[in-house]
């Protein structure tokens, strides 16, 4: 089966190479020619564990190739997946310009039966809208089918998520398209992955409802953590005991600086917007967004309380990406927190194992410098802030770190260390929701 994958970002490249691994012949297309040229040389523009090997393996076995010419790819394919970006337009609505551009191009190119599969996260109704745009552009009457196949992979574990998903959602209104989709995902049938077959609107909504629910868990535990600090309780024990209740589950109950990344912030906004537009507000999700924004302010206050006024102080930052094992800094809490510290007159030294190049594009200041490793960051700082829970930060030589710091103060916004051990080592250590707020 020949497939075109449009968009070679996190979702497109992982899905494209994953489908090639399932035995399909996949041509990945991107309008970013530089990206395609790099991919042809085996270079990937972002960091995702295991992706380079997966891409190389499938290029070598002849099932994966890259092209910037959409027509060549589409002419050879029965199924066209769309995995382009759907960012926030700045007002909480989804910017569908990339999706629309693809629809217009496909309308001009398609000249026989195709199945168009939308993998991008798109508001309810977009699949039908997409099909209409394509149909309007077609030069003659051609039968096309549209399928909604939202993607649930997480950056940092994207390959495992794609290869062994919790479920696959397929929204379609054509039996022919459905049969072909089942064929594409046959490998997942064999490992008994649950499939949800439904209509287009339900599939579109499943993605938003799922992300909004996960974001709700995060905002919820962050508010619990803030209460813990006021009453001397430990949020880790609260979360653990809550999670032991199977109706609640233990995942996504980790307190921290709030959710970021390319999905939760924009998808919660888009879901809240949809509710408002339909006259059925999703007030819970509206609150989740507010709590998340507030959590970043709470974290800056926490740092200020610990360090004293940050003006003129040197603050070390470990972690810039929105989560570990990715180079993605989109909507990372590090952006807001570092900007606030800089604005309050602090000087900041930062290190991240994979996200520094991307962060440099997002934040510019002469008072922000980048270091080659964690030990260079801690040298002479008045306080150290942990912003992303990369494994390498869990294993630092904390005795050495303490010697290097001007003040042995750590504000750990990801709770990667144990408070007792840190105080034994002589640190002034502050986590999130771990009993005591700094006086
Ligand atoms: P991305 O921004 O990393 O990649 C999008 C790619 O599409 C870019 O390479 C861009 O050049 C390309 N593109 C844009 N317009 C194009 C066009 N007209 N023709 C060809 N290529 C074009 O985006 P992403 O993070 O991979 O996300 C893609 C979609 O998947 C979004 O809707 C997102 O919400 C959804 N999603 C993302 C994740 C995630 O973790 N990143 C997870 C699940 C779902």
GROMACS .gro file of C-alpha atoms and ligand atoms in nm:
model
  483
    1UNK     CA    1   0.000   0.000   0.000
    2UNK     CA    2   0.137   0.340  -0.099
    3UNK     CA    3   0.086   0.626   0.144
    4UNK     CA    4   0.172   0.997   0.141
    5UNK     CA    5   0.231   1.165   0.475
    6UNK     CA    6   0.203   1.546   0.453
    7UNK     CA    7   0.405   1.721   0.726
    8UNK     CA    8   0.728   1.586   0.872
    9UNK     CA    9   0.703   1.733   1.223
   10UNK     CA   10   0.677   1.520   1.538
   11UNK     CA   11   0.353   1.353   1.430
   12UNK     CA   12   0.416   1.324   1.057
   13UNK     CA   13   0.766   1.184   1.079
   14UNK     CA   14   0.690   0.941   1.360
   15UNK     CA   15   0.365   0.824   1.194
   16UNK     CA   16   0.523   0.807   0.849
   17UNK     CA   17   0.819   0.599   0.960
   18UNK     CA   18   0.593   0.396   1.192
   19UNK     CA   19   0.357   0.309   0.904
   20UNK     CA   20   0.661   0.214   0.694
   21UNK     CA   21   0.763  -0.017   0.977
   22UNK     CA   22   0.414  -0.173   0.957
   23UNK     CA   23   0.495  -0.263   0.596
   24UNK     CA   24   0.349   0.032   0.405
   25UNK     CA   25   0.543   0.226   0.142
   26UNK     CA   26   0.543   0.585   0.266
   27UNK     CA   27   0.647   0.909   0.099
   28UNK     CA   28   0.681   1.191   0.351
   29UNK     CA   29   0.624   1.536   0.207
   30UNK     CA   30   0.692   1.875   0.361
   31UNK     CA   31   0.675   2.225   0.221
   32UNK     CA   32   0.988   2.304   0.419
   33UNK     CA   33   1.245   2.205   0.155
   34UNK     CA   34   1.537   2.234   0.396
   35UNK     CA   35   1.367   1.981   0.626
   36UNK     CA   36   1.325   1.738   0.335
   37UNK     CA   37   1.684   1.786   0.218
   38UNK     CA   38   1.808   1.715   0.570
   39UNK     CA   39   1.586   1.407   0.599
   40UNK     CA   40   1.728   1.276   0.271
   41UNK     CA   41   2.072   1.301   0.434
   42UNK     CA   42   1.942   1.121   0.742
   43UNK     CA   43   1.922   1.434   0.958
   44UNK     CA   44   1.618   1.509   1.175
   45UNK     CA   45   1.542   1.870   1.275
   46UNK     CA   46   1.425   1.781   1.627
   47UNK     CA   47   1.509   1.533   1.901
   48UNK     CA   48   1.290   1.230   1.961
   49UNK     CA   49   1.447   0.918   2.116
   50UNK     CA   50   1.481   0.629   1.868
   51UNK     CA   51   1.344   0.822   1.570
   52UNK     CA   52   1.671   0.841   1.380
   53UNK     CA   53   1.709   0.462   1.390
   54UNK     CA   54   1.346   0.406   1.288
   55UNK     CA   55   1.383   0.644   0.993
   56UNK     CA   56   1.717   0.497   0.885
   57UNK     CA   57   1.587   0.140   0.904
   58UNK     CA   58   1.288   0.212   0.683
   59UNK     CA   59   1.480   0.425   0.434
   60UNK     CA   60   1.727   0.136   0.402
   61UNK     CA   61   1.456  -0.122   0.339
   62UNK     CA   62   1.309   0.104   0.070
   63UNK     CA   63   0.973   0.169   0.234
   64UNK     CA   64   1.033   0.530   0.344
   65UNK     CA   65   1.130   0.824   0.126
   66UNK     CA   66   1.110   1.204   0.134
   67UNK     CA   67   0.991   1.448  -0.128
   68UNK     CA   68   0.902   1.814  -0.145
   69UNK     CA   69   0.689   1.759  -0.454
   70UNK     CA   70   0.336   1.685  -0.334
   71UNK     CA   71   0.206   1.585  -0.678
   72UNK     CA   72   0.467   1.313  -0.734
   73UNK     CA   73   0.383   1.164  -0.394
   74UNK     CA   74   0.003   1.191  -0.427
   75UNK     CA   75   0.000   1.042  -0.779
   76UNK     CA   76   0.165   0.730  -0.639
   77UNK     CA   77  -0.052   0.697  -0.326
   78UNK     CA   78  -0.398   0.564  -0.246
   79UNK     CA   79  -0.402   0.713   0.103
   80UNK     CA   80  -0.293   1.066   0.196
   81UNK     CA   81  -0.235   1.142   0.564
   82UNK     CA   82  -0.234   1.505   0.677
   83UNK     CA   83  -0.013   1.584   0.978
   84UNK     CA   84   0.054   1.955   0.945
   85UNK     CA   85   0.049   2.201   1.235
   86UNK     CA   86  -0.272   2.342   1.384
   87UNK     CA   87  -0.139   2.608   1.624
   88UNK     CA   88  -0.338   2.854   1.832
   89UNK     CA   89  -0.418   3.172   1.638
   90UNK     CA   90  -0.336   3.382   1.943
   91UNK     CA   91  -0.701   3.423   2.044
   92UNK     CA   92  -0.768   3.069   2.159
   93UNK     CA   93  -0.894   2.951   1.821
   94UNK     CA   94  -0.726   2.696   1.597
   95UNK     CA   95  -0.529   2.838   1.306
   96UNK     CA   96  -0.627   2.607   1.022
   97UNK     CA   97  -0.425   2.783   0.753
   98UNK     CA   98  -0.177   2.494   0.710
   99UNK     CA   99  -0.464   2.246   0.680
  100UNK     CA  100  -0.649   2.468   0.434
  101UNK     CA  101  -0.338   2.509   0.220
  102UNK     CA  102  -0.306   2.131   0.200
  103UNK     CA  103  -0.674   2.095   0.101
  104UNK     CA  104  -0.633   2.353  -0.178
  105UNK     CA  105  -0.319   2.183  -0.311
  106UNK     CA  106  -0.478   1.838  -0.299
  107UNK     CA  107  -0.783   1.965  -0.489
  108UNK     CA  108  -0.556   2.079  -0.770
  109UNK     CA  109  -0.356   1.757  -0.779
  110UNK     CA  110  -0.593   1.466  -0.721
  111UNK     CA  111  -0.716   1.291  -1.035
  112UNK     CA  112  -0.845   0.957  -0.909
  113UNK     CA  113  -0.995   0.796  -0.597
  114UNK     CA  114  -0.804   0.883  -0.277
  115UNK     CA  115  -0.859   0.847   0.093
  116UNK     CA  116  -0.767   1.162   0.284
  117UNK     CA  117  -0.683   1.098   0.648
  118UNK     CA  118  -0.661   1.390   0.889
  119UNK     CA  119  -0.414   1.313   1.167
  120UNK     CA  120  -0.367   1.672   1.277
  121UNK     CA  121  -0.575   1.776   1.579
  122UNK     CA  122  -0.861   1.975   1.428
  123UNK     CA  123  -1.185   2.124   1.563
  124UNK     CA  124  -1.511   1.940   1.515
  125UNK     CA  125  -1.638   1.984   1.163
  126UNK     CA  126  -1.294   2.032   1.005
  127UNK     CA  127  -1.287   1.694   0.828
  128UNK     CA  128  -1.607   1.775   0.637
  129UNK     CA  129  -1.487   2.129   0.567
  130UNK     CA  130  -1.156   1.986   0.435
  131UNK     CA  131  -1.336   1.746   0.203
  132UNK     CA  132  -1.553   2.027   0.063
  133UNK     CA  133  -1.248   2.245  -0.011
  134UNK     CA  134  -1.080   1.959  -0.196
  135UNK     CA  135  -1.398   1.873  -0.390
  136UNK     CA  136  -1.451   2.234  -0.492
  137UNK     CA  137  -1.103   2.249  -0.645
  138UNK     CA  138  -1.116   1.918  -0.831
  139UNK     CA  139  -1.106   1.957  -1.209
  140UNK     CA  140  -1.356   1.674  -1.267
  141UNK     CA  141  -1.591   1.467  -1.053
  142UNK     CA  142  -1.379   1.224  -0.854
  143UNK     CA  143  -1.482   1.012  -0.559
  144UNK     CA  144  -1.277   1.090  -0.246
  145UNK     CA  145  -1.321   0.968   0.110
  146UNK     CA  146  -1.226   1.146   0.428
  147UNK     CA  147  -1.114   0.981   0.752
  148UNK     CA  148  -1.045   1.133   1.092
  149UNK     CA  149  -0.759   0.949   1.263
  150UNK     CA  150  -0.641   1.169   1.554
  151UNK     CA  151  -0.298   1.099   1.695
  152UNK     CA  152  -0.233   1.048   2.066
  153UNK     CA  153   0.146   1.005   2.074
  154UNK     CA  154   0.349   1.193   2.335
  155UNK     CA  155   0.676   1.361   2.251
  156UNK     CA  156   0.960   1.185   2.428
  157UNK     CA  157   0.795   0.842   2.390
  158UNK     CA  158   0.638   0.898   2.050
  159UNK     CA  159   0.760   0.579   1.883
  160UNK     CA  160   0.641   0.347   2.158
  161UNK     CA  161   0.310   0.537   2.165
  162UNK     CA  162   0.266   0.499   1.790
  163UNK     CA  163   0.372   0.134   1.779
  164UNK     CA  164   0.175   0.031   2.089
  165UNK     CA  165  -0.105   0.282   2.133
  166UNK     CA  166  -0.369   0.255   2.404
  167UNK     CA  167  -0.627   0.283   2.126
  168UNK     CA  168  -0.667   0.384   1.763
  169UNK     CA  169  -0.960   0.610   1.675
  170UNK     CA  170  -1.096   0.603   1.322
  171UNK     CA  171  -1.385   0.824   1.215
  172UNK     CA  172  -1.521   0.752   0.869
  173UNK     CA  173  -1.844   0.746   0.675
  174UNK     CA  174  -1.733   0.513   0.396
  175UNK     CA  175  -1.700   0.134   0.426
  176UNK     CA  176  -1.437   0.131   0.154
  177UNK     CA  177  -1.217   0.379   0.344
  178UNK     CA  178  -1.274   0.191   0.668
  179UNK     CA  179  -1.160  -0.138   0.515
  180UNK     CA  180  -0.841   0.025   0.386
  181UNK     CA  181  -0.770   0.189   0.723
  182UNK     CA  182  -0.807  -0.151   0.892
  183UNK     CA  183  -0.558  -0.288   0.645
  184UNK     CA  184  -0.308  -0.009   0.720
  185UNK     CA  185  -0.328  -0.075   1.092
  186UNK     CA  186  -0.332  -0.457   1.064
  187UNK     CA  187  -0.008  -0.482   1.266
  188UNK     CA  188  -0.188  -0.318   1.560
  189UNK     CA  189  -0.485  -0.555   1.527
  190UNK     CA  190  -0.243  -0.842   1.571
  191UNK     CA  191  -0.128  -0.707   1.908
  192UNK     CA  192  -0.491  -0.659   2.011
  193UNK     CA  193  -0.489  -0.280   2.021
  194UNK     CA  194  -0.841  -0.151   2.093
  195UNK     CA  195  -0.999   0.025   1.793
  196UNK     CA  196  -1.280   0.278   1.808
  197UNK     CA  197  -1.468   0.308   1.479
  198UNK     CA  198  -1.701   0.601   1.470
  199UNK     CA  199  -1.820   0.902   1.270
  200UNK     CA  200  -1.603   1.201   1.185
  201UNK     CA  201  -1.737   1.436   1.452
  202UNK     CA  202  -1.700   1.182   1.732
  203UNK     CA  203  -1.341   1.108   1.633
  204UNK     CA  204  -1.258   1.478   1.625
  205UNK     CA  205  -1.413   1.533   1.966
  206UNK     CA  206  -1.243   1.230   2.127
  207UNK     CA  207  -0.905   1.396   2.078
  208UNK     CA  208  -1.006   1.725   2.244
  209UNK     CA  209  -1.196   1.558   2.528
  210UNK     CA  210  -0.895   1.333   2.601
  211UNK     CA  211  -0.640   1.614   2.608
  212UNK     CA  212  -0.870   1.839   2.810
  213UNK     CA  213  -0.921   1.562   3.065
  214UNK     CA  214  -0.546   1.500   3.103
  215UNK     CA  215  -0.485   1.873   3.139
  216UNK     CA  216  -0.757   1.879   3.405
  217UNK     CA  217  -0.573   1.616   3.608
  218UNK     CA  218  -0.256   1.826   3.595
  219UNK     CA  219  -0.425   2.151   3.699
  220UNK     CA  220  -0.614   1.964   3.969
  221UNK     CA  221  -0.303   1.818   4.131
  222UNK     CA  222  -0.126   2.154   4.103
  223UNK     CA  223  -0.402   2.314   4.309
  224UNK     CA  224  -0.383   2.026   4.557
  225UNK     CA  225  -0.005   2.085   4.578
  226UNK     CA  226  -0.060   2.452   4.658
  227UNK     CA  227  -0.297   2.352   4.940
  228UNK     CA  228  -0.042   2.097   5.066
  229UNK     CA  229   0.211   2.373   5.112
  230UNK     CA  230  -0.032   2.572   5.324
  231UNK     CA  231  -0.125   2.283   5.554
  232UNK     CA  232   0.200   2.086   5.583
  233UNK     CA  233   0.087   1.791   5.368
  234UNK     CA  234   0.293   1.601   5.109
  235UNK     CA  235   0.138   1.604   4.761
  236UNK     CA  236   0.331   1.293   4.658
  237UNK     CA  237   0.158   1.088   4.922
  238UNK     CA  238  -0.178   1.247   4.841
  239UNK     CA  239  -0.130   1.170   4.469
  240UNK     CA  240  -0.009   0.818   4.537
  241UNK     CA  241  -0.305   0.733   4.757
  242UNK     CA  242  -0.547   0.896   4.511
  243UNK     CA  243  -0.393   0.703   4.223
  244UNK     CA  244  -0.435   0.371   4.399
  245UNK     CA  245  -0.807   0.418   4.344
  246UNK     CA  246  -0.852   0.256   4.003
  247UNK     CA  247  -1.131   0.499   3.918
  248UNK     CA  248  -0.875   0.782   3.944
  249UNK     CA  249  -0.551   0.622   3.822
  250UNK     CA  250  -0.200   0.737   3.907
  251UNK     CA  251  -0.099   0.898   3.577
  252UNK     CA  252  -0.088   1.275   3.531
  253UNK     CA  253  -0.097   1.347   3.902
  254UNK     CA  254   0.250   1.502   3.917
  255UNK     CA  255   0.262   1.857   4.046
  256UNK     CA  256   0.485   2.111   3.875
  257UNK     CA  257   0.499   2.444   3.697
  258UNK     CA  258   0.193   2.366   3.482
  259UNK     CA  259   0.146   2.199   3.146
  260UNK     CA  260   0.309   2.325   2.829
  261UNK     CA  261   0.401   2.183   2.491
  262UNK     CA  262   0.246   2.202   2.150
  263UNK     CA  263  -0.081   2.028   2.244
  264UNK     CA  264  -0.242   2.081   2.586
  265UNK     CA  265  -0.233   2.463   2.588
  266UNK     CA  266  -0.377   2.504   2.240
  267UNK     CA  267  -0.616   2.208   2.261
  268UNK     CA  268  -0.770   2.323   2.591
  269UNK     CA  269  -0.818   2.671   2.444
  270UNK     CA  270  -0.973   2.529   2.128
  271UNK     CA  271  -1.207   2.307   2.330
  272UNK     CA  272  -1.316   2.598   2.550
  273UNK     CA  273  -1.372   2.808   2.237
  274UNK     CA  274  -1.583   2.532   2.080
  275UNK     CA  275  -1.800   2.508   2.393
  276UNK     CA  276  -1.858   2.883   2.397
  277UNK     CA  277  -1.938   2.891   2.026
  278UNK     CA  278  -2.194   2.615   2.068
  279UNK     CA  279  -2.351   2.779   2.373
  280UNK     CA  280  -2.239   2.485   2.591
  281UNK     CA  281  -1.942   2.629   2.781
  282UNK     CA  282  -1.693   2.378   2.918
  283UNK     CA  283  -1.637   2.572   3.240
  284UNK     CA  284  -1.410   2.303   3.384
  285UNK     CA  285  -1.169   2.341   3.094
  286UNK     CA  286  -1.187   2.721   3.118
  287UNK     CA  287  -1.080   2.689   3.483
  288UNK     CA  288  -0.804   2.443   3.392
  289UNK     CA  289  -0.657   2.704   3.157
  290UNK     CA  290  -0.673   2.974   3.426
  291UNK     CA  291  -0.518   2.748   3.689
  292UNK     CA  292  -0.238   2.660   3.450
  293UNK     CA  293  -0.160   3.023   3.376
  294UNK     CA  294  -0.169   3.106   3.745
  295UNK     CA  295   0.061   2.817   3.832
  296UNK     CA  296   0.347   2.984   3.647
  297UNK     CA  297   0.299   3.300   3.855
  298UNK     CA  298   0.288   3.086   4.171
  299UNK     CA  299   0.621   2.930   4.068
  300UNK     CA  300   0.787   3.269   4.013
  301UNK     CA  301   0.664   3.380   4.358
  302UNK     CA  302   0.804   3.060   4.504
  303UNK     CA  303   1.146   3.136   4.354
  304UNK     CA  304   1.130   3.496   4.479
  305UNK     CA  305   1.034   3.386   4.829
  306UNK     CA  306   1.326   3.144   4.835
  307UNK     CA  307   1.593   3.372   4.687
  308UNK     CA  308   1.466   3.700   4.828
  309UNK     CA  309   1.443   3.975   4.566
  310UNK     CA  310   1.589   3.829   4.248
  311UNK     CA  311   1.714   4.167   4.127
  312UNK     CA  312   2.086   4.145   4.055
  313UNK     CA  313   2.096   3.777   4.159
  314UNK     CA  314   2.235   3.500   3.942
  315UNK     CA  315   1.981   3.221   3.899
  316UNK     CA  316   2.070   2.883   3.749
  317UNK     CA  317   1.810   2.697   3.544
  318UNK     CA  318   1.819   2.328   3.460
  319UNK     CA  319   1.574   2.229   3.187
  320UNK     CA  320   1.411   2.441   2.917
  321UNK     CA  321   1.195   2.197   2.723
  322UNK     CA  322   0.831   2.147   2.821
  323UNK     CA  323   0.913   1.788   2.920
  324UNK     CA  324   1.219   1.561   2.910
  325UNK     CA  325   1.335   1.366   2.603
  326UNK     CA  326   1.234   1.628   2.350
  327UNK     CA  327   1.386   1.942   2.201
  328UNK     CA  328   1.042   2.106   2.189
  329UNK     CA  329   1.008   2.429   2.389
  330UNK     CA  330   0.665   2.531   2.254
  331UNK     CA  331   0.463   2.679   2.544
  332UNK     CA  332   0.725   2.553   2.787
  333UNK     CA  333   0.677   2.693   3.138
  334UNK     CA  334   1.049   2.778   3.122
  335UNK     CA  335   0.968   3.058   2.879
  336UNK     CA  336   0.727   3.241   3.112
  337UNK     CA  337   0.930   3.173   3.425
  338UNK     CA  338   1.264   3.285   3.279
  339UNK     CA  339   1.106   3.593   3.119
  340UNK     CA  340   0.955   3.687   3.457
  341UNK     CA  341   1.289   3.642   3.635
  342UNK     CA  342   1.470   3.851   3.373
  343UNK     CA  343   1.203   4.117   3.393
  344UNK     CA  344   1.253   4.133   3.770
  345UNK     CA  345   1.623   4.202   3.717
  346UNK     CA  346   1.775   3.855   3.761
  347UNK     CA  347   2.062   3.719   3.555
  348UNK     CA  348   2.001   3.365   3.433
  349UNK     CA  349   2.237   3.083   3.334
  350UNK     CA  350   2.066   2.785   3.174
  351UNK     CA  351   2.132   2.438   3.043
  352UNK     CA  352   1.913   2.182   2.869
  353UNK     CA  353   2.034   1.857   2.709
  354UNK     CA  354   1.834   1.907   2.386
  355UNK     CA  355   1.632   2.229   2.392
  356UNK     CA  356   1.886   2.513   2.393
  357UNK     CA  357   1.883   2.581   2.017
  358UNK     CA  358   1.503   2.607   2.014
  359UNK     CA  359   1.498   2.816   2.333
  360UNK     CA  360   1.742   3.065   2.182
  361UNK     CA  361   1.482   3.132   1.911
  362UNK     CA  362   1.208   3.187   2.172
  363UNK     CA  363   1.380   3.411   2.430
  364UNK     CA  364   1.646   3.676   2.370
  365UNK     CA  365   1.822   3.864   2.647
  366UNK     CA  366   2.177   3.967   2.722
  367UNK     CA  367   2.108   3.855   3.080
  368UNK     CA  368   2.039   3.496   2.972
  369UNK     CA  369   2.338   3.279   2.897
  370UNK     CA  370   2.361   2.913   2.802
  371UNK     CA  371   2.605   2.668   2.956
  372UNK     CA  372   2.753   2.342   2.832
  373UNK     CA  373   2.635   2.131   3.127
  374UNK     CA  374   2.463   2.138   3.467
  375UNK     CA  375   2.787   2.190   3.662
  376UNK     CA  376   2.873   2.504   3.462
  377UNK     CA  377   2.523   2.635   3.539
  378UNK     CA  378   2.550   2.594   3.916
  379UNK     CA  379   2.887   2.769   3.944
  380UNK     CA  380   2.840   3.082   4.158
  381UNK     CA  381   2.459   3.093   4.143
  382UNK     CA  382   2.243   3.235   4.423
  383UNK     CA  383   1.979   2.973   4.357
  384UNK     CA  384   1.916   2.680   4.124
  385UNK     CA  385   1.575   2.611   3.969
  386UNK     CA  386   1.487   2.272   3.820
  387UNK     CA  387   1.238   2.326   3.540
  388UNK     CA  388   1.245   1.998   3.343
  389UNK     CA  389   1.291   1.651   3.492
  390UNK     CA  390   1.562   1.520   3.258
  391UNK     CA  391   1.715   1.201   3.397
  392UNK     CA  392   2.064   1.348   3.393
  393UNK     CA  393   1.953   1.606   3.654
  394UNK     CA  394   1.838   1.328   3.887
  395UNK     CA  395   2.189   1.188   3.897
  396UNK     CA  396   2.396   1.499   3.966
  397UNK     CA  397   2.678   1.484   4.222
  398UNK     CA  398   2.490   1.699   4.473
  399UNK     CA  399   2.792   1.738   4.704
  400UNK     CA  400   2.988   1.883   4.414
  401UNK     CA  401   2.693   2.101   4.313
  402UNK     CA  402   2.673   2.246   4.663
  403UNK     CA  403   3.044   2.333   4.659
  404UNK     CA  404   3.003   2.516   4.329
  405UNK     CA  405   2.696   2.722   4.422
  406UNK     CA  406   2.723   3.064   4.593
  407UNK     CA  407   2.416   2.970   4.805
  408UNK     CA  408   2.302   2.608   4.855
  409UNK     CA  409   1.946   2.683   4.747
  410UNK     CA  410   1.746   2.461   4.513
  411UNK     CA  411   1.390   2.531   4.399
  412UNK     CA  412   1.284   2.202   4.245
  413UNK     CA  413   0.971   2.263   4.038
  414UNK     CA  414   0.958   1.896   3.929
  415UNK     CA  415   1.020   1.732   4.267
  416UNK     CA  416   1.308   1.520   4.139
  417UNK     CA  417   1.488   1.512   4.473
  418UNK     CA  418   1.382   1.397   4.819
  419UNK     CA  419   1.347   1.680   5.072
  420UNK     CA  420   1.501   1.478   5.360
  421UNK     CA  421   1.814   1.387   5.164
  422UNK     CA  422   1.853   1.744   5.043
  423UNK     CA  423   1.838   1.881   5.393
  424UNK     CA  424   2.088   1.616   5.510
  425UNK     CA  425   2.320   1.744   5.237
  426UNK     CA  426   2.280   2.094   5.377
  427UNK     CA  427   2.060   2.243   5.110
  428UNK     CA  428   1.779   2.491   5.152
  429UNK     CA  429   1.548   2.283   4.935
  430UNK     CA  430   1.200   2.377   4.814
  431UNK     CA  431   0.981   2.148   4.607
  432UNK     CA  432   0.618   2.174   4.495
  433UNK     CA  433   0.352   2.074   4.744
  434UNK     CA  434   0.593   1.907   4.981
  435UNK     CA  435   0.476   2.035   5.313
  436UNK     CA  436   0.636   2.368   5.379
  437UNK     CA  437   0.640   2.698   5.197
  438UNK     CA  438   0.952   2.906   5.249
  439UNK     CA  439   0.893   3.164   5.522
  440LIG     P1  440   0.498   2.043   1.361
  440LIG     O1  441   0.477   2.188   1.362
  440LIG     O2  442   0.613   1.983   1.434
  440LIG     O3  443   0.507   1.991   1.210
  440LIG     C1  444   0.421   2.033   1.110
  440LIG     C2  445   0.493   2.014   0.976
  440LIG     O4  446   0.400   2.038   0.870
  440LIG     C3  447   0.609   2.111   0.954
  440LIG     O5  448   0.724   2.038   0.918
  440LIG     C4  449   0.560   2.200   0.841
  440LIG     O6  450   0.665   2.246   0.756
  440LIG     C5  451   0.468   2.106   0.766
  440LIG     N1  452   0.370   2.174   0.680
  440LIG     C6  453   0.293   2.281   0.709
  440LIG     N2  454   0.216   2.313   0.603
  440LIG     C7  455   0.245   2.224   0.505
  440LIG     C8  456   0.200   2.205   0.372
  440LIG     N3  457   0.108   2.286   0.317
  440LIG     N4  458   0.252   2.105   0.300
  440LIG     C9  459   0.346   2.024   0.353
  440LIG     N5  460   0.393   2.036   0.479
  440LIG    C10  461   0.343   2.135   0.553
  440LIG     O7  462   0.362   1.981   1.415
  440LIG     P2  463   0.341   1.849   1.506
  440LIG     O8  464   0.384   1.874   1.644
  440LIG     O9  465   0.392   1.731   1.431
  440LIG    O10  466   0.180   1.844   1.507
  440LIG    C11  467   0.107   1.814   1.390
  440LIG    C12  468  -0.038   1.795   1.429
  440LIG    O11  469  -0.051   1.683   1.516
  440LIG    C13  470  -0.099   1.912   1.506
  440LIG    O12  471  -0.235   1.923   1.470
  440LIG    C14  472  -0.088   1.870   1.652
  440LIG    O13  473  -0.185   1.928   1.733
  440LIG    C15  474  -0.112   1.720   1.639
  440LIG     N6  475  -0.051   1.640   1.746
  440LIG    C16  476   0.074   1.671   1.792
  440LIG    C17  477   0.133   1.593   1.892
  440LIG    C18  478   0.270   1.627   1.945
  440LIG    O14  479   0.306   1.574   2.050
  440LIG     N7  480   0.348   1.710   1.879
  440LIG    C19  481   0.064   1.482   1.942
  440LIG    C20  482  -0.061   1.451   1.890
  440LIG    C21  483  -0.118   1.531   1.792
   0.00000   0.00000   0.00000
